[in-house]
GROMACS .gro file of C-alpha atoms in nm:
model
  342
    1MET     CA    1   0.010   0.005   0.016
    2GLY     CA    2   0.132   0.329  -0.105
    3PRO     CA    3   0.179   0.664   0.116
    4HIS     CA    4  -0.147   0.852   0.208
    5PRO     CA    5  -0.229   1.111  -0.090
    6ALA     CA    6  -0.093   1.408   0.096
    7VAL     CA    7   0.217   1.258   0.165
    8ALA     CA    8   0.264   1.136  -0.192
    9ALA     CA    9   0.188   1.476  -0.321
   10ILE     CA   10   0.444   1.639  -0.089
   11ARG     CA   11   0.726   1.413  -0.194
   12LEU     CA   12   0.655   1.433  -0.531
   13ALA     CA   13   0.668   1.809  -0.547
   14VAL     CA   14   1.017   1.781  -0.356
   15ARG     CA   15   1.131   1.508  -0.578
   16ARG     CA   16   1.071   1.728  -0.886
   17VAL     CA   17   1.297   2.003  -0.712
   18LEU     CA   18   1.575   1.756  -0.633
   19HIS     CA   19   1.592   1.640  -1.006
   20ASP     CA   20   1.661   2.002  -1.102
   21VAL     CA   21   1.902   2.020  -0.845
   22LEU     CA   22   2.114   1.740  -0.985
   23THR     CA   23   2.052   1.877  -1.302
   24LEU     CA   24   2.236   2.181  -1.224
   25ALA     CA   25   2.526   1.998  -1.040
   26PRO     CA   26   2.625   1.748  -1.320
   27SER     CA   27   2.947   1.681  -1.140
   28GLU     CA   28   2.762   1.498  -0.881
   29THR     CA   29   2.640   1.157  -0.986
   30ALA     CA   30   2.305   0.993  -0.901
   31THR     CA   31   2.467   0.721  -0.709
   32GLY     CA   32   2.615   0.972  -0.410
   33SER     CA   33   2.965   0.945  -0.526
   34ALA     CA   34   3.115   1.218  -0.727
   35PRO     CA   35   3.433   1.248  -0.936
   36GLY     CA   36   3.755   1.291  -0.751
   37GLY     CA   37   3.617   1.170  -0.423
   38SER     CA   38   3.404   1.491  -0.324
   39ARG     CA   39   3.085   1.458  -0.152
   40PRO     CA   40   2.740   1.455  -0.320
   41PRO     CA   41   2.551   1.789  -0.337
   42LEU     CA   42   2.381   1.902  -0.010
   43VAL     CA   43   2.025   2.032   0.012
   44LEU     CA   44   1.904   2.215   0.314
   45ALA     CA   45   1.543   2.244   0.450
   46ALA     CA   46   1.453   2.581   0.610
   47CYS     CA   47   1.235   2.470   0.895
   48SER     CA   48   1.030   2.694   1.130
   49GLY     CA   49   0.861   2.371   1.303
   50GLY     CA   50   0.539   2.474   1.140
   51ALA     CA   51   0.343   2.211   0.930
   52ASP     CA   52   0.454   2.339   0.593
   53SER     CA   53   0.820   2.316   0.676
   54MET     CA   54   0.791   2.010   0.884
   55ALA     CA   55   0.632   1.820   0.584
   56LEU     CA   56   0.894   1.976   0.352
   57ALA     CA   57   1.171   1.824   0.585
   58SER     CA   58   1.018   1.490   0.603
   59ALA     CA   59   0.988   1.466   0.244
   60LEU     CA   60   1.361   1.587   0.185
   61ALA     CA   61   1.478   1.331   0.434
   62PHE     CA   62   1.268   1.032   0.249
   63GLU     CA   63   1.348   1.168  -0.142
   64ALA     CA   64   1.721   1.268  -0.107
   65PRO     CA   65   1.887   0.969  -0.017
   66ARG     CA   66   1.753   0.786  -0.301
   67LEU     CA   67   1.859   1.038  -0.565
   68GLY     CA   68   2.180   1.030  -0.409
   69LEU     CA   69   2.197   1.389  -0.230
   70ARG     CA   70   2.254   1.477   0.115
   71ALA     CA   71   1.973   1.638   0.333
   72GLY     CA   72   1.993   1.871   0.627
   73GLY     CA   73   1.798   2.129   0.778
   74VAL     CA   74   1.821   2.479   0.941
   75THR     CA   75   1.589   2.657   1.159
   76VAL     CA   76   1.620   3.042   1.227
   77ASP     CA   77   1.570   3.175   1.581
   78HIS     CA   78   1.441   3.542   1.536
   79GLY     CA   79   1.461   3.614   1.917
   80LEU     CA   80   1.106   3.790   1.887
   81GLN     CA   81   0.954   3.565   2.145
   82GLU     CA   82   1.034   3.467   2.518
   83GLY     CA   83   1.162   3.104   2.486
   84SER     CA   84   1.239   3.132   2.122
   85ASP     CA   85   1.598   2.980   2.185
   86LEU     CA   86   1.419   2.649   2.319
   87ARG     CA   87   1.171   2.643   2.031
   88ALA     CA   88   1.467   2.646   1.798
   89ALA     CA   89   1.655   2.364   1.982
   90GLU     CA   90   1.338   2.172   1.984
   91VAL     CA   91   1.307   2.200   1.597
   92VAL     CA   92   1.693   2.068   1.539
   93SER     CA   93   1.584   1.763   1.753
   94ARG     CA   94   1.280   1.684   1.540
   95LEU     CA   95   1.501   1.731   1.210
   96LEU     CA   96   1.793   1.528   1.345
   97ALA     CA   97   1.512   1.239   1.438
   98LEU     CA   98   1.410   1.235   1.048
   99GLY     CA   99   1.770   1.166   0.968
  100LEU     CA  100   1.900   1.501   0.849
  101ASP     CA  101   2.250   1.606   0.871
  102PRO     CA  102   2.394   1.901   0.897
  103VAL     CA  103   2.130   2.029   1.118
  104GLU     CA  104   2.172   2.364   1.308
  105ALA     CA  105   1.973   2.657   1.464
  106LEU     CA  106   2.069   3.014   1.353
  107PRO     CA  107   2.001   3.289   1.610
  108VAL     CA  108   1.958   3.626   1.440
  109THR     CA  109   1.922   3.998   1.560
  110VAL     CA  110   1.615   4.155   1.406
  111GLY     CA  111   1.642   4.531   1.294
  112ARG     CA  112   1.363   4.768   1.256
  113GLU     CA  113   1.412   4.880   0.882
  114GLY     CA  114   1.103   4.869   0.662
  115GLY     CA  115   0.869   4.726   0.968
  116PRO     CA  116   0.868   4.431   1.178
  117GLU     CA  117   0.775   4.186   0.918
  118ALA     CA  118   1.035   4.294   0.639
  119ALA     CA  119   1.320   4.327   0.913
  120ALA     CA  120   1.258   3.973   1.039
  121ARG     CA  121   1.247   3.841   0.648
  122ASP     CA  122   1.569   4.035   0.587
  123ALA     CA  123   1.746   3.871   0.885
  124ARG     CA  124   1.634   3.549   0.811
  125TYR     CA  125   1.744   3.524   0.454
  126ALA     CA  126   2.088   3.670   0.566
  127ALA     CA  127   2.137   3.397   0.801
  128LEU     CA  128   2.011   3.114   0.534
  129ASP     CA  129   2.250   3.287   0.288
  130GLU     CA  130   2.547   3.231   0.540
  131ALA     CA  131   2.461   2.907   0.619
  132ALA     CA  132   2.409   2.802   0.251
  133GLU     CA  133   2.772   2.936   0.160
  134ARG     CA  134   2.917   2.785   0.484
  135HIS     CA  135   2.785   2.418   0.402
  136GLY     CA  136   2.840   2.452   0.027
  137ALA     CA  137   2.461   2.372  -0.002
  138ALA     CA  138   2.321   2.332  -0.350
  139ALA     CA  139   1.972   2.458  -0.249
  140VAL     CA  140   1.770   2.563   0.012
  141LEU     CA  141   1.426   2.438   0.014
  142LEU     CA  142   1.129   2.686   0.155
  143GLY     CA  143   0.787   2.560   0.238
  144HIS     CA  144   0.609   2.838   0.096
  145THR     CA  145   0.251   2.724  -0.051
  146ARG     CA  146  -0.031   2.815  -0.264
  147ASP     CA  147  -0.192   3.007   0.019
  148ASP     CA  148   0.134   3.183   0.092
  149GLN     CA  149   0.135   3.300  -0.283
  150ALA     CA  150  -0.209   3.419  -0.264
  151GLU     CA  151  -0.143   3.638   0.025
  152THR     CA  152   0.180   3.771  -0.152
  153VAL     CA  153  -0.049   3.847  -0.460
  154LEU     CA  154  -0.313   4.017  -0.249
  155LEU     CA  155  -0.081   4.234  -0.037
  156GLY     CA  156   0.120   4.348  -0.384
  157LEU     CA  157  -0.214   4.436  -0.513
  158ALA     CA  158  -0.296   4.655  -0.200
  159ARG     CA  159   0.041   4.838  -0.209
  160GLY     CA  160   0.002   4.921  -0.611
  161SER     CA  161   0.336   4.783  -0.664
  162GLY     CA  162   0.298   4.688  -1.026
  163THR     CA  163   0.363   4.349  -1.220
  164ARG     CA  164   0.639   4.237  -1.036
  165SER     CA  165   0.481   4.257  -0.695
  166LEU     CA  166   0.194   4.072  -0.831
  167SER     CA  167   0.414   3.805  -0.954
  168GLY     CA  168   0.452   3.689  -0.610
  169MET     CA  169   0.723   3.429  -0.494
  170ALA     CA  170   0.935   3.265  -0.773
  171VAL     CA  171   0.989   2.863  -0.747
  172ALA     CA  172   1.351   2.947  -0.765
  173SER     CA  173   1.512   3.263  -0.639
  174GLY     CA  174   1.817   3.388  -0.483
  175VAL     CA  175   2.211   3.396  -0.602
  176GLY     CA  176   2.197   3.104  -0.876
  177GLY     CA  177   1.839   2.981  -0.779
  178ARG     CA  178   1.936   2.902  -0.438
  179TYR     CA  179   1.607   2.911  -0.311
  180ARG     CA  180   1.345   2.667  -0.387
  181ARG     CA  181   0.978   2.641  -0.336
  182PRO     CA  182   0.855   2.302  -0.400
  183PHE     CA  183   0.504   2.366  -0.251
  184LEU     CA  184   0.377   2.679  -0.458
  185GLY     CA  185   0.114   2.417  -0.626
  186LEU     CA  186  -0.001   2.258  -0.310
  187ASP     CA  187  -0.238   2.392  -0.051
  188ARG     CA  188  -0.144   2.448   0.323
  189GLN     CA  189  -0.388   2.185   0.420
  190THR     CA  190  -0.225   1.922   0.210
  191ALA     CA  191   0.125   1.999   0.420
  192ARG     CA  192  -0.076   1.981   0.731
  193LYS     CA  193  -0.248   1.664   0.644
  194ALA     CA  194   0.084   1.490   0.565
  195CYS     CA  195   0.244   1.607   0.916
  196MET     CA  196  -0.072   1.442   1.069
  197VAL     CA  197  -0.087   1.117   0.921
  198GLN     CA  198   0.301   1.085   0.950
  199SER     CA  199   0.272   1.179   1.349
  200LEU     CA  200   0.521   1.460   1.262
  201PRO     CA  201   0.464   1.714   1.562
  202VAL     CA  202   0.401   2.074   1.439
  203TRP     CA  203   0.428   2.393   1.603
  204ASP     CA  204   0.194   2.701   1.516
  205ASP     CA  205   0.372   3.017   1.540
  206PRO     CA  206   0.136   3.258   1.748
  207HIS     CA  207   0.265   3.549   1.528
  208ASN     CA  208   0.062   3.376   1.231
  209ALA     CA  209  -0.241   3.473   1.397
  210ASP     CA  210  -0.163   3.813   1.549
  211PRO     CA  211  -0.356   4.100   1.378
  212ALA     CA  212  -0.064   4.336   1.453
  213TYR     CA  213   0.091   4.175   1.143
  214THR     CA  214  -0.042   4.252   0.797
  215ARG     CA  215   0.000   3.930   0.636
  216SER     CA  216  -0.191   3.774   0.948
  217ARG     CA  217  -0.479   4.008   0.880
  218VAL     CA  218  -0.482   3.900   0.507
  219ARG     CA  219  -0.483   3.538   0.602
  220HIS     CA  220  -0.738   3.551   0.879
  221GLU     CA  221  -0.967   3.831   0.755
  222ALA     CA  222  -0.920   3.931   0.398
  223LEU     CA  223  -0.876   3.618   0.234
  224PRO     CA  224  -1.209   3.480   0.428
  225VAL     CA  225  -1.407   3.800   0.329
  226LEU     CA  226  -1.311   3.728  -0.039
  227GLU     CA  227  -1.399   3.386  -0.039
  228LYS     CA  228  -1.712   3.460   0.135
  229ALA     CA  229  -1.803   3.718  -0.141
  230LEU     CA  230  -1.656   3.563  -0.457
  231GLY     CA  231  -1.699   3.192  -0.375
  232LYS     CA  232  -1.426   2.927  -0.356
  233GLY     CA  233  -1.124   2.927  -0.554
  234VAL     CA  234  -1.003   3.269  -0.474
  235VAL     CA  235  -0.690   3.120  -0.353
  236GLU     CA  236  -0.611   2.929  -0.673
  237ALA     CA  237  -0.700   3.249  -0.883
  238LEU     CA  238  -0.466   3.449  -0.726
  239ALA     CA  239  -0.175   3.193  -0.741
  240ARG     CA  240  -0.261   3.169  -1.104
  241THR     CA  241  -0.248   3.542  -1.137
  242ALA     CA  242   0.111   3.524  -0.988
  243GLN     CA  243   0.235   3.298  -1.256
  244LEU     CA  244   0.065   3.499  -1.543
  245SER     CA  245   0.204   3.827  -1.388
  246ARG     CA  246   0.575   3.662  -1.328
  247ASP     CA  247   0.603   3.556  -1.716
  248ASP     CA  248   0.491   3.896  -1.815
  249ALA     CA  249   0.723   4.096  -1.575
  250ASP     CA  250   1.025   3.853  -1.698
  251ALA     CA  251   0.934   3.929  -2.061
  252LEU     CA  252   0.950   4.304  -1.964
  253ASP     CA  253   1.262   4.286  -1.748
  254SER     CA  254   1.444   4.124  -2.036
  255TRP     CA  255   1.314   4.374  -2.303
  256ALA     CA  256   1.451   4.665  -2.041
  257VAL     CA  257   1.775   4.488  -1.987
  258ALA     CA  258   1.823   4.456  -2.392
  259VAL     CA  259   1.717   4.820  -2.467
  260GLU     CA  260   1.889   4.992  -2.152
  261PRO     CA  261   2.217   5.060  -2.349
  262SER     CA  262   2.051   5.228  -2.676
  263VAL     CA  263   1.890   5.483  -2.412
  264ARG     CA  264   2.239   5.588  -2.286
  265ASP     CA  265   2.493   5.831  -2.415
  266ASP     CA  266   2.870   5.794  -2.485
  267THR     CA  267   2.933   5.851  -2.100
  268GLY     CA  268   2.669   5.626  -1.961
  269ALA     CA  269   2.406   5.912  -1.887
  270LEU     CA  270   2.032   5.834  -1.973
  271GLU     CA  271   1.869   6.034  -2.267
  272VAL     CA  272   1.533   6.160  -2.204
  273ALA     CA  273   1.447   6.172  -2.552
  274LYS     CA  274   1.514   5.801  -2.629
  275LEU     CA  275   1.363   5.712  -2.277
  276TYR     CA  276   1.044   5.925  -2.370
  277ALA     CA  277   1.014   5.693  -2.684
  278LEU     CA  278   1.000   5.372  -2.489
  279PRO     CA  279   0.703   5.177  -2.392
  280PRO     CA  280   0.599   5.336  -2.045
  281ALA     CA  281   0.645   4.976  -1.881
  282VAL     CA  282   0.968   4.916  -2.047
  283ARG     CA  283   1.110   5.275  -1.941
  284ARG     CA  284   1.013   5.231  -1.608
  285ARG     CA  285   1.205   4.920  -1.558
  286VAL     CA  286   1.504   5.101  -1.721
  287LEU     CA  287   1.459   5.384  -1.439
  288ARG     CA  288   1.431   5.129  -1.161
  289ARG     CA  289   1.758   4.948  -1.281
  290ALA     CA  290   1.918   5.294  -1.321
  291ALA     CA  291   1.809   5.378  -0.950
  292ILE     CA  292   1.945   5.061  -0.829
  293GLU     CA  293   2.284   5.081  -0.991
  294ALA     CA  294   2.327   5.432  -0.837
  295GLY     CA  295   2.274   5.290  -0.484
  296SER     CA  296   1.927   5.302  -0.406
  297PRO     CA  297   1.826   4.966  -0.235
  298ALA     CA  298   1.585   4.755  -0.440
  299GLY     CA  299   1.381   4.662  -0.135
  300SER     CA  300   1.311   5.012  -0.051
  301LEU     CA  301   1.250   5.133  -0.403
  302PHE     CA  302   0.867   5.135  -0.451
  303ALA     CA  303   0.640   5.218  -0.758
  304ARG     CA  304   0.582   5.547  -0.648
  305HIS     CA  305   0.928   5.639  -0.627
  306ILE     CA  306   0.977   5.535  -1.002
  307GLU     CA  307   0.662   5.725  -1.096
  308GLU     CA  308   0.814   6.046  -0.963
  309VAL     CA  309   1.136   6.023  -1.170
  310ASP     CA  310   0.903   5.923  -1.474
  311ARG     CA  311   0.757   6.274  -1.441
  312LEU     CA  312   1.125   6.421  -1.503
  313ILE     CA  313   1.104   6.275  -1.862
  314THR     CA  314   0.693   6.266  -1.941
  315GLY     CA  315   0.589   6.574  -1.736
  316TRP     CA  316   0.899   6.817  -1.720
  317ARG     CA  317   0.819   7.153  -1.590
  318GLY     CA  318   1.160   7.256  -1.439
  319GLN     CA  319   1.102   7.060  -1.113
  320ARG     CA  320   1.328   6.992  -0.846
  321ALA     CA  321   1.556   6.671  -0.802
  322ILE     CA  322   1.379   6.364  -0.705
  323ASN     CA  323   1.515   6.209  -0.385
  324LEU     CA  324   1.506   5.809  -0.374
  325PRO     CA  325   1.573   5.598  -0.082
  326GLY     CA  326   1.955   5.538  -0.027
  327ARG     CA  327   2.032   5.905  -0.047
  328VAL     CA  328   2.015   5.884  -0.437
  329ALA     CA  329   1.921   6.220  -0.615
  330VAL     CA  330   1.783   6.241  -0.989
  331HIS     CA  331   1.754   6.540  -1.189
  332ARG     CA  332   1.728   6.634  -1.558
  333HIS     CA  333   1.983   6.827  -1.726
  334GLY     CA  334   2.057   6.924  -2.070
  335GLY     CA  335   1.835   6.632  -2.209
  336ARG     CA  336   2.006   6.390  -1.966
  337LEU     CA  337   1.861   6.216  -1.651
  338VAL     CA  338   2.155   6.237  -1.390
  339LEU     CA  339   2.151   5.995  -1.065
  340ARG     CA  340   2.381   6.072  -0.805
  341GLN     CA  341   2.440   5.941  -0.445
  342GLY     CA  342   2.529   6.193  -0.196
   0.00000   0.00000   0.00000
């Protein structure tokens, strides 16, 4: 008799990602032995102890050895709740019991920039990046589900941040596609069911139900209201919107990269007339790239910033310089856009 359908779905999703990892690591053989005596690729599961990430860790522990891969796990201790270090130690014990190795807890200090959720996310990914580099991991698996994707799209829609924001989370992201999200096509209940039938203990983070956090309000208030008004299928529709938006955003980004050299003069300055001739969606992407190159942090650069810069091209009335995050100033001078950090 085969595994429960929920367990089978979870394992299949992880298996597909692990096949991709093997494809991208051709020097490692599927039997677990590598040329020159090197070790097979390592894949880490990022685990909070919740149902999604415990289901992920369990599936990784099951599938990785069958493909000749090593499987490890990490948990991030954000230090935001009393006893968080004890909780992290408990998650480490659970991951070790699944047979993962190496396993470790990563304590971080959460700052304040961008709000509590963004600051925690920045600290978490910085710790995961460091751990992946230190262990030489080929990939880090994240347990985001289709429900998480729907919430992300709804948050992007509320911010009015454009197509890229609506595209939600990518299946692969980070340096070299380090971060992989196998569960974006699966709902949260599938992961929880997989844990239940395998008797995997899970921890429900109280922050996930705290209305002080925007995502919590979206999860427990906004989405239920939408489903009540529009019927079931809202989550699936939002997740589908993410994929369609991502395809569009990727195409427009590629267009912007290709056209950017043609709108710069011999000194590298952006020429206003040539920018004006571009489709608005492409022009704004060129402007965003230029702002980031000048020193404006990508995570703090919003659509409203780029719209203000765009008005230097489309609505020029002699206005003053536009100030962007990262102390980057943009002004129009002699038919050119000048971006300078200072």
